[in-house]
Short mmCIF file of C-alpha atoms in Angstrom, two decimals:
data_model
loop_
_atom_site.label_atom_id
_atom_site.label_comp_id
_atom_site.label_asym_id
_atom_site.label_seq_id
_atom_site.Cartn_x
_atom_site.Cartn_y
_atom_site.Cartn_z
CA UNK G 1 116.98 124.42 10.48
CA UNK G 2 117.51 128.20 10.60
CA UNK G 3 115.85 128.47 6.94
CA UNK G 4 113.45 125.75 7.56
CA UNK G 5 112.41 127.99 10.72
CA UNK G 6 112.27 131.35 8.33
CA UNK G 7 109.98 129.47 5.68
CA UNK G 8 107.51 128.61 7.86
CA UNK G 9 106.88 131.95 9.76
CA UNK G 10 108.05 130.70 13.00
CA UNK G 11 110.33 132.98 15.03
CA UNK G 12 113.61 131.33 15.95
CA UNK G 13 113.88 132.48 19.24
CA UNK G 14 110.61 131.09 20.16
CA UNK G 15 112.26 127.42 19.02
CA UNK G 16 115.20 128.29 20.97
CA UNK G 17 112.43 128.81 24.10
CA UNK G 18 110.56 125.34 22.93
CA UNK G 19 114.01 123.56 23.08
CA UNK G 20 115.21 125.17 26.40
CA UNK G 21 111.63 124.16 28.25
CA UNK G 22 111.63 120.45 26.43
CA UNK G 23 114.97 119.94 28.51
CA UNK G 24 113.76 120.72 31.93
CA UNK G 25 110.56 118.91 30.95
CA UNK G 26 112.54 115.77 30.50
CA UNK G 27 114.34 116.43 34.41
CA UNK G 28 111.12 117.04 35.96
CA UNK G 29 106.90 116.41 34.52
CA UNK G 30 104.20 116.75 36.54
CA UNK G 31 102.71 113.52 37.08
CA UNK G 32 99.01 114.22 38.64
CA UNK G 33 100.30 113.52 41.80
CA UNK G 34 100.26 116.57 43.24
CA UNK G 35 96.27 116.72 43.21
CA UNK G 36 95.90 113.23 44.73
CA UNK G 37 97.67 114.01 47.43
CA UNK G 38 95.51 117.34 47.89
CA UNK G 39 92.44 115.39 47.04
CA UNK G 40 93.71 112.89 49.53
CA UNK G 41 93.97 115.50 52.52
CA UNK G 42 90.71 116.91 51.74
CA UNK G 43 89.02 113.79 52.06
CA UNK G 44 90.84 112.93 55.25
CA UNK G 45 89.87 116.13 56.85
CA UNK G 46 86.40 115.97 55.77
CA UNK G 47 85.96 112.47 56.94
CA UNK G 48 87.42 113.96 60.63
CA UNK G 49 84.52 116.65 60.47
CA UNK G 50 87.72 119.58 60.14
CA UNK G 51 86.51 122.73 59.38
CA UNK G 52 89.31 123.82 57.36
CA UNK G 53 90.45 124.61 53.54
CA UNK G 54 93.99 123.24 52.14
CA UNK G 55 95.50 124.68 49.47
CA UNK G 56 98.25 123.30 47.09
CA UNK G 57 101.01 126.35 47.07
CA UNK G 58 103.55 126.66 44.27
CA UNK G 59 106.69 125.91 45.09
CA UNK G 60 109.25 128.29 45.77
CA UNK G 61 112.61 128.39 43.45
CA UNK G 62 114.89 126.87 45.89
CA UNK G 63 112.32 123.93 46.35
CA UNK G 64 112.92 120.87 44.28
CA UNK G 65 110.33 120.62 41.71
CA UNK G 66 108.45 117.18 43.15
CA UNK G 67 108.27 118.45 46.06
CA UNK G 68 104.36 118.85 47.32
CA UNK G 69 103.53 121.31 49.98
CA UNK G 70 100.22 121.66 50.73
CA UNK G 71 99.16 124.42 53.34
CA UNK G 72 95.74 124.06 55.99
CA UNK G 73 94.02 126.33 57.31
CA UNK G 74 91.19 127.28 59.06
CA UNK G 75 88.90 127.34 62.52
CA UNK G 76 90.18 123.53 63.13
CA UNK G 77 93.83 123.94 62.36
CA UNK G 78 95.19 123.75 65.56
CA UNK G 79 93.60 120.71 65.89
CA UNK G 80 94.72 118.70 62.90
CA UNK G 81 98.47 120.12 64.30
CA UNK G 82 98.13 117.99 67.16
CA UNK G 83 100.29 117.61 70.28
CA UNK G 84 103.82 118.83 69.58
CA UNK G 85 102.55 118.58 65.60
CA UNK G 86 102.09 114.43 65.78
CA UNK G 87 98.74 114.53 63.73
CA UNK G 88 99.94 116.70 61.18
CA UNK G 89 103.02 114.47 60.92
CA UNK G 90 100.40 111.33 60.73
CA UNK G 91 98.56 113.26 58.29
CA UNK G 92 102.20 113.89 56.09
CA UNK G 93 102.80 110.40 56.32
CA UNK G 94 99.77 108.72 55.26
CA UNK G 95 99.90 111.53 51.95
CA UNK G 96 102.95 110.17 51.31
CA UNK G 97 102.32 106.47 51.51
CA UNK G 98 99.42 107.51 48.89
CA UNK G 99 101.51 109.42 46.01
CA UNK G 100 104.05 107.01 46.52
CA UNK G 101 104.03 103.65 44.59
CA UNK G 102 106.57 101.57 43.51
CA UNK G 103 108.04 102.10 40.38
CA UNK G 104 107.42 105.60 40.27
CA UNK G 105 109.55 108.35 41.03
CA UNK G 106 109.56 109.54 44.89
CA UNK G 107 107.59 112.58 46.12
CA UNK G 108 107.77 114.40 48.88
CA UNK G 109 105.29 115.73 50.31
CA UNK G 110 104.98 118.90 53.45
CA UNK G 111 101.71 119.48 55.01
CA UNK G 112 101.98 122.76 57.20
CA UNK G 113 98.70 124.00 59.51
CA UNK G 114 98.53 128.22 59.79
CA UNK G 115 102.56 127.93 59.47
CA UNK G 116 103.34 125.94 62.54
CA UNK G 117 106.21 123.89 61.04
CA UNK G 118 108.54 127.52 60.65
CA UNK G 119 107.45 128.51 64.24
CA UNK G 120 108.01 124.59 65.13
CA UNK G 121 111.50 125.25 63.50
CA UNK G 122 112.29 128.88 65.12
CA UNK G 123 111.41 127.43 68.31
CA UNK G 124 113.61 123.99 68.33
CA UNK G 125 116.79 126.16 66.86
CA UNK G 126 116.59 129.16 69.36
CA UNK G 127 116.28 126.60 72.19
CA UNK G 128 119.57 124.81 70.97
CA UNK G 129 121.24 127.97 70.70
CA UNK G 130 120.25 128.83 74.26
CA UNK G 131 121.54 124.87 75.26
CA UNK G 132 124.25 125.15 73.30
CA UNK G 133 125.74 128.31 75.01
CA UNK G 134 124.86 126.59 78.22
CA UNK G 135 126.60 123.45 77.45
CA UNK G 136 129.60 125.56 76.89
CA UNK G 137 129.25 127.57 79.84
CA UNK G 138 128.33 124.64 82.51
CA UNK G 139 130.83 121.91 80.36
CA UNK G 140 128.06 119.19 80.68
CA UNK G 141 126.13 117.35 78.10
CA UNK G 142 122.76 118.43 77.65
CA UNK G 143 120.31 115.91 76.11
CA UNK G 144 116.98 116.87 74.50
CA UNK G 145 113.61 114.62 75.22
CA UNK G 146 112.82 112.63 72.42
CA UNK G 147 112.94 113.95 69.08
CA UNK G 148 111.02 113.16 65.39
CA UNK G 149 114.03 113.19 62.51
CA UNK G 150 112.57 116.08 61.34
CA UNK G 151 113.07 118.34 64.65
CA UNK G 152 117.02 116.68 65.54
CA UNK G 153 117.43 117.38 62.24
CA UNK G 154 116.72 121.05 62.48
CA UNK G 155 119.09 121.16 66.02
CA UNK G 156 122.14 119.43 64.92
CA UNK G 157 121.45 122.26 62.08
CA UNK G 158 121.07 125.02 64.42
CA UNK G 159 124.23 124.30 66.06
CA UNK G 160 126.46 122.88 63.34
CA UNK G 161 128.45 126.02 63.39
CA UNK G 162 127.84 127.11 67.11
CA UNK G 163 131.51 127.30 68.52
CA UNK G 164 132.55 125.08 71.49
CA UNK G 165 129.96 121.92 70.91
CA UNK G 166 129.08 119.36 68.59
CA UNK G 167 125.99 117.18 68.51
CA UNK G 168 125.30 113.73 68.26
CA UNK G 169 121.71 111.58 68.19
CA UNK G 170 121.53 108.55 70.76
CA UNK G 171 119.11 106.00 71.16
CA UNK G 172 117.01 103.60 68.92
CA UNK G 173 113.46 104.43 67.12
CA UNK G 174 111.01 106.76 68.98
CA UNK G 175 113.63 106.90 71.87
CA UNK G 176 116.02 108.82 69.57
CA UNK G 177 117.43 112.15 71.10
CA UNK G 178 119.88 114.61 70.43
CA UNK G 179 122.91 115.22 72.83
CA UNK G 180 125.19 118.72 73.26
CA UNK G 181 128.16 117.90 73.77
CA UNK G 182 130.87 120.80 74.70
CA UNK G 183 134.20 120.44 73.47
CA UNK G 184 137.04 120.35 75.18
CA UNK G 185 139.70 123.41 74.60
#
């Protein structure tokens, strides 16, 4: 191949480069779907009479590659975030009933308004920090008010390591919440 490569004028190390990229190409091709889901969200917002812009953001290199995150913002954002974030997470869910067909390959995708899914996020895990030290301290259970999967999901996180309690969800459907329990020395 190396002479073939030589004859033609081509520079190996740029085949070397085509052969590398076919390979993650084969783990991971953009399928479209990204922009329906945008387009999708768009229309949505439109149709609500949102003033707002959404924006499809690259994803960073720790993010799995079909992952979607699309990003709102605007005068209306607060209002597409909802009460305690439920019409963003409506507006999450219905994008991802859209991308997501059978037979294809699932997509995730994350809709975030002006960035109130990390302040959503500080504010659950320095609360559980703050419940966890004072299920320690008082050697009661402490349970949370009912929880989405995504928010228990970020406490039992937040307190996976913290010393002296574990955590465990209880209940069924939207009922579900997450206990602190302290452990016993």
């Amino acid at each position: 191949m190396d002479s073939e490569v030589a004859e033609r004028g081509i520079d190996a190390a740029d085949v070397d480069a085509e052969a590398q990229g076919a390979g993650d190409a084969a783990e991971f091709e953009e399928d479209g779907r990204a922009d329906i889901a945008l387009d999708f969200v768009i229309d949505v917002l439109a149709a609500m009479g949102m003033d707002c812009t959404v924006d499809l953001l690259e994803n960073e290199e720790e993010d799995p590659p079909e992952e979607i995150r699309l990003e709102i913002e605007g005068k209306d954002a607060g209002r597409v975030i909802g009460k305690k974030g439920q019409t963003l997470s409506a507006l999450q869910f219905l994008a991802n009933r859209v991308i997501n067909r059978p037979g294809k390959k699932r997509r995730h995708v994350i809709i975030d308004a002006e960035g109130y899914r990390q302040r959503r996020e500080d504010t659950l895990s320095s609360m559980a920090r703050r419940l966890g030290k004072q299920a320690v301290e008082e050697g009661k259970i402490i349970t949370f008010e009912p929880m989405n999967p995504q928010d228990r999901r970020v406490v039992h996180l937040a307190l996976a390591k913290f010393p002296g309690v574990v955590t465990k969800s209880d209940g069924e459907g939207e009922a579900r919440r997450v206990q602190i329990i302290p452990v016993r020395r």
